[in-house]
Short mmCIF file of C-alpha atoms in Angstrom, two decimals:
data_model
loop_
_atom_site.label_atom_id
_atom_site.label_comp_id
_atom_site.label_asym_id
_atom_site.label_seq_id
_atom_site.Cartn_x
_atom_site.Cartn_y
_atom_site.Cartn_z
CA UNK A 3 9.15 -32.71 22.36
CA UNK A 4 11.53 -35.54 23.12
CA UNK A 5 13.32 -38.20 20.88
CA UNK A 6 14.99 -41.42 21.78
CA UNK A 7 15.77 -44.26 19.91
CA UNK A 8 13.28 -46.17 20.14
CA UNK A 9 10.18 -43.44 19.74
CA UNK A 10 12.36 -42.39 16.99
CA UNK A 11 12.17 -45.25 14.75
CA UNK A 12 8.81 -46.12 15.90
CA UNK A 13 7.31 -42.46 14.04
CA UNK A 14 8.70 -43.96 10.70
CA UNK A 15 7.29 -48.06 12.24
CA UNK A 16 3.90 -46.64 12.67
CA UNK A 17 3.33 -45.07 9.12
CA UNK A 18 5.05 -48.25 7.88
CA UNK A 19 2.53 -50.68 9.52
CA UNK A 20 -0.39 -48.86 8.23
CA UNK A 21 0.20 -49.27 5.03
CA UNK A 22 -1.65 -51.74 3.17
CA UNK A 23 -0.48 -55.21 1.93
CA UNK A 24 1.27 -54.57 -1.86
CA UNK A 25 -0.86 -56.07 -4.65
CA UNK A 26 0.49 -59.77 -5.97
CA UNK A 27 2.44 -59.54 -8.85
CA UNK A 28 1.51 -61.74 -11.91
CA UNK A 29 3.71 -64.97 -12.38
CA UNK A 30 6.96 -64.16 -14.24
CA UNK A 31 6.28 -60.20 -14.05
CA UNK A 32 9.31 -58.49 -13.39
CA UNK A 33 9.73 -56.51 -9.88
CA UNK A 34 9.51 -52.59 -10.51
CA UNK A 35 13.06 -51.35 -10.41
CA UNK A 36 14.20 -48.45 -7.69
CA UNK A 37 17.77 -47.24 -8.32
CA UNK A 38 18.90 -44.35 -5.39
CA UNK A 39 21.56 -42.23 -5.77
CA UNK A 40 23.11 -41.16 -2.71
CA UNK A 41 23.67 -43.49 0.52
CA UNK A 42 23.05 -40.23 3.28
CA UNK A 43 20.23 -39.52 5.25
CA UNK A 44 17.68 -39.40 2.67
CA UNK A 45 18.91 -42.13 0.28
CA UNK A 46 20.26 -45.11 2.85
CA UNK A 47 16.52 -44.78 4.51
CA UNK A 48 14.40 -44.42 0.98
CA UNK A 49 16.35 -47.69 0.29
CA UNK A 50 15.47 -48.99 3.37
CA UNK A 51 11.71 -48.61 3.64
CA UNK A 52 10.64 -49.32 -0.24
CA UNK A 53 13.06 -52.39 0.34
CA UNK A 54 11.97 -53.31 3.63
CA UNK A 55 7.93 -52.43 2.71
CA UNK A 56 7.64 -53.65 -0.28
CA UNK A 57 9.09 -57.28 0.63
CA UNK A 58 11.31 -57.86 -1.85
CA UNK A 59 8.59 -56.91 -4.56
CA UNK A 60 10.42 -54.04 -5.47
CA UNK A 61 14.46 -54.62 -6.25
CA UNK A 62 16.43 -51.54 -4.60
CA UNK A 63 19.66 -50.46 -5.93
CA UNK A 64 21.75 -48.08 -4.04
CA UNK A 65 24.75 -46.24 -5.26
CA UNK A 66 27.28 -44.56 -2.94
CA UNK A 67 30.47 -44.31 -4.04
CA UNK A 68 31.75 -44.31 -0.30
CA UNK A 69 32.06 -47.81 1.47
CA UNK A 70 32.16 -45.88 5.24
CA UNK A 71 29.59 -42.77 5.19
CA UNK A 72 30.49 -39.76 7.91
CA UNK A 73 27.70 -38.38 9.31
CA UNK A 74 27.55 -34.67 8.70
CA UNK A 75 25.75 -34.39 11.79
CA UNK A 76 27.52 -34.95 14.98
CA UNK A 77 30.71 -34.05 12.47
CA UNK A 78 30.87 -30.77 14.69
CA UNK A 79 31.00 -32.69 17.92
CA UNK A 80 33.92 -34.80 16.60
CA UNK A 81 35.87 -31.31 16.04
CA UNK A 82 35.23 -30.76 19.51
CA UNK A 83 36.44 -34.02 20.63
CA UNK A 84 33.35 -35.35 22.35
CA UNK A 85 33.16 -37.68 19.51
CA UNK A 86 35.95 -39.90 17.12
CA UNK A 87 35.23 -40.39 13.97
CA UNK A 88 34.45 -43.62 14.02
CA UNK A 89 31.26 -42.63 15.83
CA UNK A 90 30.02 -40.86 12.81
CA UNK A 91 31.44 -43.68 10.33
CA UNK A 92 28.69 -45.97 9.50
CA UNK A 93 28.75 -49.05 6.35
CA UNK A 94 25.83 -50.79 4.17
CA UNK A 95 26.21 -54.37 5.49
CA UNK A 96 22.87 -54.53 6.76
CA UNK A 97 21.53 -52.62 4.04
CA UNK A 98 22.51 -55.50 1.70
CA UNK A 99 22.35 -58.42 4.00
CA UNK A 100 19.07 -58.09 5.75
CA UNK A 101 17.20 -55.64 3.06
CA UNK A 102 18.52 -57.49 -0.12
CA UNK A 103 18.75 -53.97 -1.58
CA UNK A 104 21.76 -54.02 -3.91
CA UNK A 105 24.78 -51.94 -3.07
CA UNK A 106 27.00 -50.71 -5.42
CA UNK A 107 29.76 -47.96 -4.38
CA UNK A 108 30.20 -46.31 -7.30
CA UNK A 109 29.70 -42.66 -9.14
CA UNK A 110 26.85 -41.75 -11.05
CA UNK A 111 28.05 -40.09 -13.43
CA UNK A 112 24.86 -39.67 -16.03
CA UNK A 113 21.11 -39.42 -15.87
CA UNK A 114 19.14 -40.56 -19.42
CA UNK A 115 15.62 -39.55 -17.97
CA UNK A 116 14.06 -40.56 -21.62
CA UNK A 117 15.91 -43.96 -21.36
CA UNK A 118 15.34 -44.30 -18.00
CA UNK A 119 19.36 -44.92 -16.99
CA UNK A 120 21.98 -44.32 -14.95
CA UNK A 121 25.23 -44.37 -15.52
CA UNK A 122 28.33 -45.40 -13.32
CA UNK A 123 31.81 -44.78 -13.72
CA UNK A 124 32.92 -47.97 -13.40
CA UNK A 125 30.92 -48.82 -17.02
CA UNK A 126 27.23 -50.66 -15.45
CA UNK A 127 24.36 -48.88 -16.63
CA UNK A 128 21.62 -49.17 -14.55
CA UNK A 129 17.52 -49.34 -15.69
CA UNK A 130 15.01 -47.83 -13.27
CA UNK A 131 11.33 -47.34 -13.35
CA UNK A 132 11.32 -44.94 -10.27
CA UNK A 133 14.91 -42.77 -9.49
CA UNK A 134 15.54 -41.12 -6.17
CA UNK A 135 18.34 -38.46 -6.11
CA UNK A 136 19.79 -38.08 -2.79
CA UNK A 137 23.25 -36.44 -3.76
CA UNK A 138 23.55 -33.68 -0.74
CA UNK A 139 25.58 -30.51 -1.51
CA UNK A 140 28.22 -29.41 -4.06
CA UNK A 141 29.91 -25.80 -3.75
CA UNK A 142 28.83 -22.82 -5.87
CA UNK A 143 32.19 -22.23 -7.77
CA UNK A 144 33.99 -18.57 -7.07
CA UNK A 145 31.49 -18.49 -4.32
CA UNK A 146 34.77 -16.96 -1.69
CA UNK A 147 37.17 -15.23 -3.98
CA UNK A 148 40.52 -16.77 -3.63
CA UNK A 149 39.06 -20.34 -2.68
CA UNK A 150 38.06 -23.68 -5.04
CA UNK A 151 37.97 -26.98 -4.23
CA UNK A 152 41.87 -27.35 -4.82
CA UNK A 153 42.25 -25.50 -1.67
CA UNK A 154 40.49 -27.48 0.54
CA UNK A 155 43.89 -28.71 2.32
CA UNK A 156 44.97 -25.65 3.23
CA UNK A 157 41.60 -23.90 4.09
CA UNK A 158 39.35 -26.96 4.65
CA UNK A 159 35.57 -27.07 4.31
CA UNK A 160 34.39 -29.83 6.31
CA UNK A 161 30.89 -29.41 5.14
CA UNK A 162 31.15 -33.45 4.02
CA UNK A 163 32.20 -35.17 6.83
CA UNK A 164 35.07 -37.33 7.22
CA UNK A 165 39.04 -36.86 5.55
CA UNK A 166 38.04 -33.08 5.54
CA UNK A 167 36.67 -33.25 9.40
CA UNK A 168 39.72 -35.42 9.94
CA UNK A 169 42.23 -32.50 8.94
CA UNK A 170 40.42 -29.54 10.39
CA UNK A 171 40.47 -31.13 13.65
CA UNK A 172 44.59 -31.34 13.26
CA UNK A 173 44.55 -27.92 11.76
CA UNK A 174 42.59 -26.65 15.05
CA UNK A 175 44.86 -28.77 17.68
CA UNK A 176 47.94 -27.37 15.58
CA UNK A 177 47.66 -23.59 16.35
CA UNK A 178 49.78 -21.57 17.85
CA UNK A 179 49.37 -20.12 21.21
CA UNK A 180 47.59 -16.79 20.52
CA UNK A 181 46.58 -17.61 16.75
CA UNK A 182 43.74 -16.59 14.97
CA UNK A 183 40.93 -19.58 13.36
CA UNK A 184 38.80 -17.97 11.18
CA UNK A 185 35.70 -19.09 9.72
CA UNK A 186 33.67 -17.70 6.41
CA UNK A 187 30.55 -18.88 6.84
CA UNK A 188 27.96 -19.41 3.94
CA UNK A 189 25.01 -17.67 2.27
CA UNK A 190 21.75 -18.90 2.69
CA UNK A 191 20.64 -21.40 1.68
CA UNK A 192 22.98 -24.26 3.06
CA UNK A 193 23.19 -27.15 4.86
CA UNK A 194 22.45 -27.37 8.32
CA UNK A 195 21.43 -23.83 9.46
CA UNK A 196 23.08 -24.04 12.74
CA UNK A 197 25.65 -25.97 11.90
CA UNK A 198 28.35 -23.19 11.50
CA UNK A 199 28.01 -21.24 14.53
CA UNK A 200 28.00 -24.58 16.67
CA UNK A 201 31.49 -25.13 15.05
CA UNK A 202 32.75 -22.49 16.32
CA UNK A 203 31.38 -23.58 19.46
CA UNK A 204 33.36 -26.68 19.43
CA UNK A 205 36.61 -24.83 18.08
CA UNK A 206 36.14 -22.65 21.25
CA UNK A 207 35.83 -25.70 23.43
CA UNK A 208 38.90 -26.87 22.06
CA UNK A 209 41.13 -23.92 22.34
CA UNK A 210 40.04 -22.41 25.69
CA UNK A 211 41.24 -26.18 26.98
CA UNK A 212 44.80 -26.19 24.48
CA UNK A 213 45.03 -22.88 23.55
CA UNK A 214 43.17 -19.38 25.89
CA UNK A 215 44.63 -16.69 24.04
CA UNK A 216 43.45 -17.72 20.71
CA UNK A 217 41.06 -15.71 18.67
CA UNK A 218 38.36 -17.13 16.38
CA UNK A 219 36.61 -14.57 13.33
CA UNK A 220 33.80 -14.88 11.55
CA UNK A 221 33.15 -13.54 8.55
CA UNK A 222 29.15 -13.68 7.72
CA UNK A 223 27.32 -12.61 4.51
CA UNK A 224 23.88 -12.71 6.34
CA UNK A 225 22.50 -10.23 8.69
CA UNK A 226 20.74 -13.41 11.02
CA UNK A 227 21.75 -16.79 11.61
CA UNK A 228 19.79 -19.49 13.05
CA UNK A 229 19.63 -19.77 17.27
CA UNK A 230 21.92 -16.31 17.08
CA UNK A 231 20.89 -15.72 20.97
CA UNK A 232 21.56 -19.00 21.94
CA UNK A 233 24.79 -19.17 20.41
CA UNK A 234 25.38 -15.17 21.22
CA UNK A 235 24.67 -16.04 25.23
CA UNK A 236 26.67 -19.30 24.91
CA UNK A 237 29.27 -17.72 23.38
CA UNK A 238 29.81 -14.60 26.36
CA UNK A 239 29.16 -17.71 28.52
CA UNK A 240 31.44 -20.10 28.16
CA UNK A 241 34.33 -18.41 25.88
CA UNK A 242 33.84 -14.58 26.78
CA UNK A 243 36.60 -12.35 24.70
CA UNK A 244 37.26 -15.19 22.23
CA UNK A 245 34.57 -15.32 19.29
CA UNK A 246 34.30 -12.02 16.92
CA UNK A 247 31.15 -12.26 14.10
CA UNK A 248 30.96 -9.96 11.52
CA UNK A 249 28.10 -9.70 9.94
CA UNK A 250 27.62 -7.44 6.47
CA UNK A 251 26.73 -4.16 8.54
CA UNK A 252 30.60 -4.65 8.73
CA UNK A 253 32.47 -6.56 5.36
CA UNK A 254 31.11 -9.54 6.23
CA UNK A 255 29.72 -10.17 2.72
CA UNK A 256 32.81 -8.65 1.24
CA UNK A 257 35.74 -11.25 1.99
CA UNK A 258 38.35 -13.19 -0.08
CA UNK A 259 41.25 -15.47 1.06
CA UNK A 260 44.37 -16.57 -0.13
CA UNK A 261 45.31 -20.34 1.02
CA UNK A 262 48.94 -19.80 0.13
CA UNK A 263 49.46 -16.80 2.22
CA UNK A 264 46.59 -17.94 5.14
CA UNK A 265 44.59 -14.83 5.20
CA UNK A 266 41.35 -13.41 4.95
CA UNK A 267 40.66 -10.06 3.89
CA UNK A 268 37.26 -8.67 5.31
CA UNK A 269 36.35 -5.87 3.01
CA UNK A 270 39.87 -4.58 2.94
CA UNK A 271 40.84 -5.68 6.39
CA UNK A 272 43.58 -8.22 6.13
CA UNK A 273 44.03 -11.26 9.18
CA UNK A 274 46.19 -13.49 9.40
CA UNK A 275 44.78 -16.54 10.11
CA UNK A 276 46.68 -19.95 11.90
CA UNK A 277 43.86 -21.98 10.69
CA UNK A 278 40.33 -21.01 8.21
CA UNK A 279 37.60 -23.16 8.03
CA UNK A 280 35.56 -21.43 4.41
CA UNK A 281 31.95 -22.71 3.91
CA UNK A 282 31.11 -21.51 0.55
CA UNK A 283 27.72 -21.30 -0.89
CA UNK A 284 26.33 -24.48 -1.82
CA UNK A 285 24.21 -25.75 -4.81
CA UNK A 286 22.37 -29.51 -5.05
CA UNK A 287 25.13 -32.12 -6.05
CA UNK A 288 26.29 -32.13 -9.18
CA UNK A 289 24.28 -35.31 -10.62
CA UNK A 290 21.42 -33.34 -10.02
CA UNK A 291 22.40 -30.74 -12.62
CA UNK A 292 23.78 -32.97 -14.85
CA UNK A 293 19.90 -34.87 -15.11
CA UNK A 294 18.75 -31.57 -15.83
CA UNK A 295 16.73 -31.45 -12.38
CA UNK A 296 18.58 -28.10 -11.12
CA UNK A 297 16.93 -24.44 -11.77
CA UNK A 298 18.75 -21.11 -11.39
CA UNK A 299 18.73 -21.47 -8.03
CA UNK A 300 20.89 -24.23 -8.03
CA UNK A 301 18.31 -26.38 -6.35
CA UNK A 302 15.39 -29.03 -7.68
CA UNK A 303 11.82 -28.03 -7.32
CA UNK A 304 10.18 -30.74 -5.98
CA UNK A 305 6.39 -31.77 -5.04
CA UNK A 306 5.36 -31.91 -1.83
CA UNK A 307 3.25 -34.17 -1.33
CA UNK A 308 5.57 -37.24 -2.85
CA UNK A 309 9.08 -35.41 -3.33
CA UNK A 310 9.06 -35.98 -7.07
CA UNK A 311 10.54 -33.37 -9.13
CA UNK A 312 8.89 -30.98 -10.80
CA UNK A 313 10.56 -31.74 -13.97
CA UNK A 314 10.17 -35.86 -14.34
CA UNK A 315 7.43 -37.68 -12.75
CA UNK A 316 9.61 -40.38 -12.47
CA UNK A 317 12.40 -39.32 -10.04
CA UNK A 318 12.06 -38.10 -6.73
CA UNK A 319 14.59 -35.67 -5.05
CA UNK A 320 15.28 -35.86 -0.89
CA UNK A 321 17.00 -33.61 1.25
CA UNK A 322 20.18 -31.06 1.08
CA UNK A 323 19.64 -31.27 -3.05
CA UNK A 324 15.89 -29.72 -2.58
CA UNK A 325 13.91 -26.76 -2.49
CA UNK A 326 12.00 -27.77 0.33
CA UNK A 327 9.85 -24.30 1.09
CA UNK A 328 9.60 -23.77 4.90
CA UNK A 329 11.86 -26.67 5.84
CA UNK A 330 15.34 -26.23 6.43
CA UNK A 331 18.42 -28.65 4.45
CA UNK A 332 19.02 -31.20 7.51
CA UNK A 333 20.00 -35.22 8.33
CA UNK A 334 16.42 -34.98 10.00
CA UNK A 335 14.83 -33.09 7.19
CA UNK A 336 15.68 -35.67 4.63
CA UNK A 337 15.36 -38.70 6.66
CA UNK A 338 11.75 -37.33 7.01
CA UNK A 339 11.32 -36.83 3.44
CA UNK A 340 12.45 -40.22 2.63
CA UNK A 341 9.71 -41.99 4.27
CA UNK A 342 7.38 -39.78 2.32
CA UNK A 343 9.30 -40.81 -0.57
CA UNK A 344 8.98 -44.38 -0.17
CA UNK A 345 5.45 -44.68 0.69
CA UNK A 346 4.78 -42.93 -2.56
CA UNK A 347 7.00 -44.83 -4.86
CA UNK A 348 6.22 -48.16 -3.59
CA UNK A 349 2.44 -47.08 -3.82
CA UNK A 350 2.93 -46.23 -7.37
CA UNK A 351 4.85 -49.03 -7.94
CA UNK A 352 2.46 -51.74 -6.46
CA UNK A 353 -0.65 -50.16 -5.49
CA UNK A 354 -0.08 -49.85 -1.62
CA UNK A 355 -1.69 -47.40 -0.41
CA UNK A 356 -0.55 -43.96 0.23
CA UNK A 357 -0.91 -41.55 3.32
CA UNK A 358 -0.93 -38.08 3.66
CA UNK A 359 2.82 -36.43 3.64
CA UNK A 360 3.75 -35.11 6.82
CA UNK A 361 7.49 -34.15 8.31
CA UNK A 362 9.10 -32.92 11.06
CA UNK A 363 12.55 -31.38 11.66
CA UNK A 364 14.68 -31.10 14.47
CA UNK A 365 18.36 -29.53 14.70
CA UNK A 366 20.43 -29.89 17.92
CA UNK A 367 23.20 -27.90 18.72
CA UNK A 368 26.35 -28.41 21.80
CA UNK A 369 27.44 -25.49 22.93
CA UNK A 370 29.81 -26.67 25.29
CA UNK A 371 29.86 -29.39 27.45
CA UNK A 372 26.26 -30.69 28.58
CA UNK A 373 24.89 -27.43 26.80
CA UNK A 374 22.81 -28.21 24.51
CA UNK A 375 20.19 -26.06 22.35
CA UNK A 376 17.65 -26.66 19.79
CA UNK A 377 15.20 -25.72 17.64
CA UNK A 378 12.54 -27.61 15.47
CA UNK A 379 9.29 -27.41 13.48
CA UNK A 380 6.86 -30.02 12.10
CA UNK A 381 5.64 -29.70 8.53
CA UNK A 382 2.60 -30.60 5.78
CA UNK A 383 2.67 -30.32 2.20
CA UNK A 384 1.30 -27.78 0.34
CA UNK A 385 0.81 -27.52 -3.55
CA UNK A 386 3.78 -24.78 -3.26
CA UNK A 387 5.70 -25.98 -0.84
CA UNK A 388 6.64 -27.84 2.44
CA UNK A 389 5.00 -25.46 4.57
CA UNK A 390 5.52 -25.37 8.28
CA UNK A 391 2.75 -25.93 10.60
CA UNK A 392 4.02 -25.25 13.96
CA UNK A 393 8.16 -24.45 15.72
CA UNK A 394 10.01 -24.42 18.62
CA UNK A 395 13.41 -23.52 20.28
CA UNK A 396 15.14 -23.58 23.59
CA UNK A 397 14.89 -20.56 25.03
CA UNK A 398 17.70 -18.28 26.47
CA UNK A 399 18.73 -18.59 29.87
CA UNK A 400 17.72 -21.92 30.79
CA UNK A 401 19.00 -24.13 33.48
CA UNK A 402 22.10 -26.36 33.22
CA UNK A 403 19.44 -29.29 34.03
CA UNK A 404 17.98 -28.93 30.58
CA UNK A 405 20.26 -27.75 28.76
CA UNK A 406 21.84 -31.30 29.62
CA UNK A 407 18.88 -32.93 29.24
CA UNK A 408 18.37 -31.54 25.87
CA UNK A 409 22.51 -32.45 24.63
CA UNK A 410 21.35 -36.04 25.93
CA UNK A 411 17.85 -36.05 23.93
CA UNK A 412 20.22 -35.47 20.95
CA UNK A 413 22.57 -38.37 21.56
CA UNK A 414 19.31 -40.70 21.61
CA UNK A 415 18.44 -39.29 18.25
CA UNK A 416 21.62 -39.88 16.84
CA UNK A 417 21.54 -43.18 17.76
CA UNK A 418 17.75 -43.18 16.32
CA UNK A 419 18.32 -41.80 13.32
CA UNK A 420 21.45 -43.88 11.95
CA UNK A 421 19.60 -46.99 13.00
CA UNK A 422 16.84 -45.85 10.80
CA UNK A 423 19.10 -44.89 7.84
CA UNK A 424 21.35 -48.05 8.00
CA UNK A 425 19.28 -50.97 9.97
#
């Protein structure tokens, strides 16, 4: 299975041109209003389509209150310096100028589902006939004993990409010779399955160039993590001696920290660390629970077959924020939702028609340089759940040839994907 650009967009172009021309609106009706909360991977390209489909019979509204969105994807390569953060950065210019969707970087700060409003911090209130929430990942507070939000300086998270990406990287080039990085890596479920274990990658890249006699720890709650022989072979490949996991056979589920003092204790074993990267467990963002679309699990339940919750009819729920069954929280996996998103709210909205919901997934990882892995799945819906049809993964001991081939596959998605999202 390989991505570029251009084939890309053209699996989102094809289900677009299929659809059927939207029904005529009656003189003086007024459009169906979309408001989207979140400008990521799942809200920029909902926005998009509906805006872009519908032509201009649906008015778009998208809030973000960020006027440059970091990718969290490819954030991991930054850390590892094959990218600088202005490769990840990416702004809603296009979104506005050639979509006509209306931008507005601001917080939403309130749902009224019985109204039908949103609420911004700066004081607009805005009316919607159809909502999409989009609002990625908020941490699970007292997740890692020792560790809230105030201590993301000195124990960053990075897990939203940009100032916090910005300062681990200095944190990383900053340690001693000899020092100790540690990493506590999250429960499932979480963003980006892989998306740990190829940051330590990228920390080892970096400190077997600036600094060999560094150690990096890992302290793991799970027993598994995703592409663990990949990133196992990888890791006695390219940085033998260097990377330690511990998994909960060994404390790994039993660790606290202490930001003032830069330690981690792993079930009573106390390091000293020159640098910590904590990923703590992670709930939908925090507009989602205030709508009342959140359940115990700290996720929205969502439909399959249209990504509307399972609570209002009326709003729709993409990506990290979900409970998506068999597919994992990913840039790809919402981007994929989206357009299953749009072609059912513009269908409900004018009539189009609507297709049969189908999605795909696909997570690369670099290993080092020109090593890339990755792993994948395609999906259908089900009247549980997004339920996965068929997988793959690289597969150990491949040949430098395509494990370049593959790192290069991913660059063309990148490219691909933000395209897609932002136009």
């Amino acid at each position: 299975m390989t991505l570029n650009r251009r084939s890309f967009i053209g699996t989102g172009a094809v289900a677009a041109a299929s659809l059927a021309a939207p029904k005529v609106m009656a003189e003086g009706m007024a459009k169906p209003r979309v408001v989207v909360i979140g400008g990521g991977a799942g809200g920029a390209t909902a926005a998009r389509y509906i805006a872009k489909d519908s032509k201009g019979e649906v008015s778009v509204t998208l809030v973000e209150p960020t006027r440059e969105y970091f990718t969290c994807f490819f954030s991991n390569l930054y850390l590892g310096g094959f990218k600088e953060i202005g490769d990840i950065g990416h702004t809603y210019g296009t979104l506005a100028a050639e979509y006509g969707i209306n931008v507005i970087h601001d917080w939403a700060v309130e749902v009224d589902r019985d109204a039908k409003t949103v609420s911004l911090a700066g004081g607009p209130v805005l009316e919607y006939d159809r909502l999409i929430l989009s609002p990625g990942i908020d941490f699970v507070e007292g997740a890692v004993p020792g560790w809230d939000i105030t201590a993301q300086n000195a124990m960053p998270h990075a897990y939203k990409a940009g100032s916090q990406s910005q300062l681990l990287r200095a944190q990383i080039e900053a340690m001693p010779e000899g020092g100790v990085f540690g990493m506590v890596a999250p429960p499932n479920p979480y963003r980006c399955p892989p998306g740990p274990y190829e940051r330590v990658s990228m920390v080892a890249h970096v400190l077997k160039a600036r600094n060999p006699t560094a150690k990096i720890l890992i302290a793991d709650p799970k027993p598994k993590f995703s592409k663990q022989a990949l990133f196992e072979e990888g890791w006695q490949t390219h940085y033998g001696g260097m990377i330690e996991w511990i998994g909960p056979d060994f404390g790994g589920q039993n660790v606290s920290v202490d930001p003032q003092g830069m330690t981690i204790d792993i079930d009573g074993m106390v390091e000293e660390v020159a640098a910590c990267n904590v990923i703590p467990a992670q709930k939908a963002g925090r507009i989602a629970e205030l709508a009342g679309l959140t359940d115990e699990s700290g996720f929205c339940q969502i439909v399959p077959a249209t990504m509307q919750s399972r609570v209002d009819e009326n709003v729709h729920v993409l990506g990290d924020a979900t409970n998506a069954g068999d597919m994992p929280k990913s840039g790809f996996s919402a981007n994929s939702q989206a357009k299953v998103c749009a072609n059912a709210v513009r269908g409900a909205l004018t009539g189009s028609k609507v297709f049969p919901a189908k999605f795909s997934n696909t997570c690369w990882s670099l290993i080092d340089a020109d090593d890339g892995v990755k792993v994948g799945a395609t999906y259908e819906a089900t009247d549980e759940k997004i339920a996965k049809v068929d997988g793959f993964i690289s597969e150990t001991g491949e040949d430098a040839e395509t494990r370049k081939a593959t790192y290069e596959e991913s660059l063309g998605w990148y490219a691909g994907i933000t395209s897609d999202m932002f136009g």
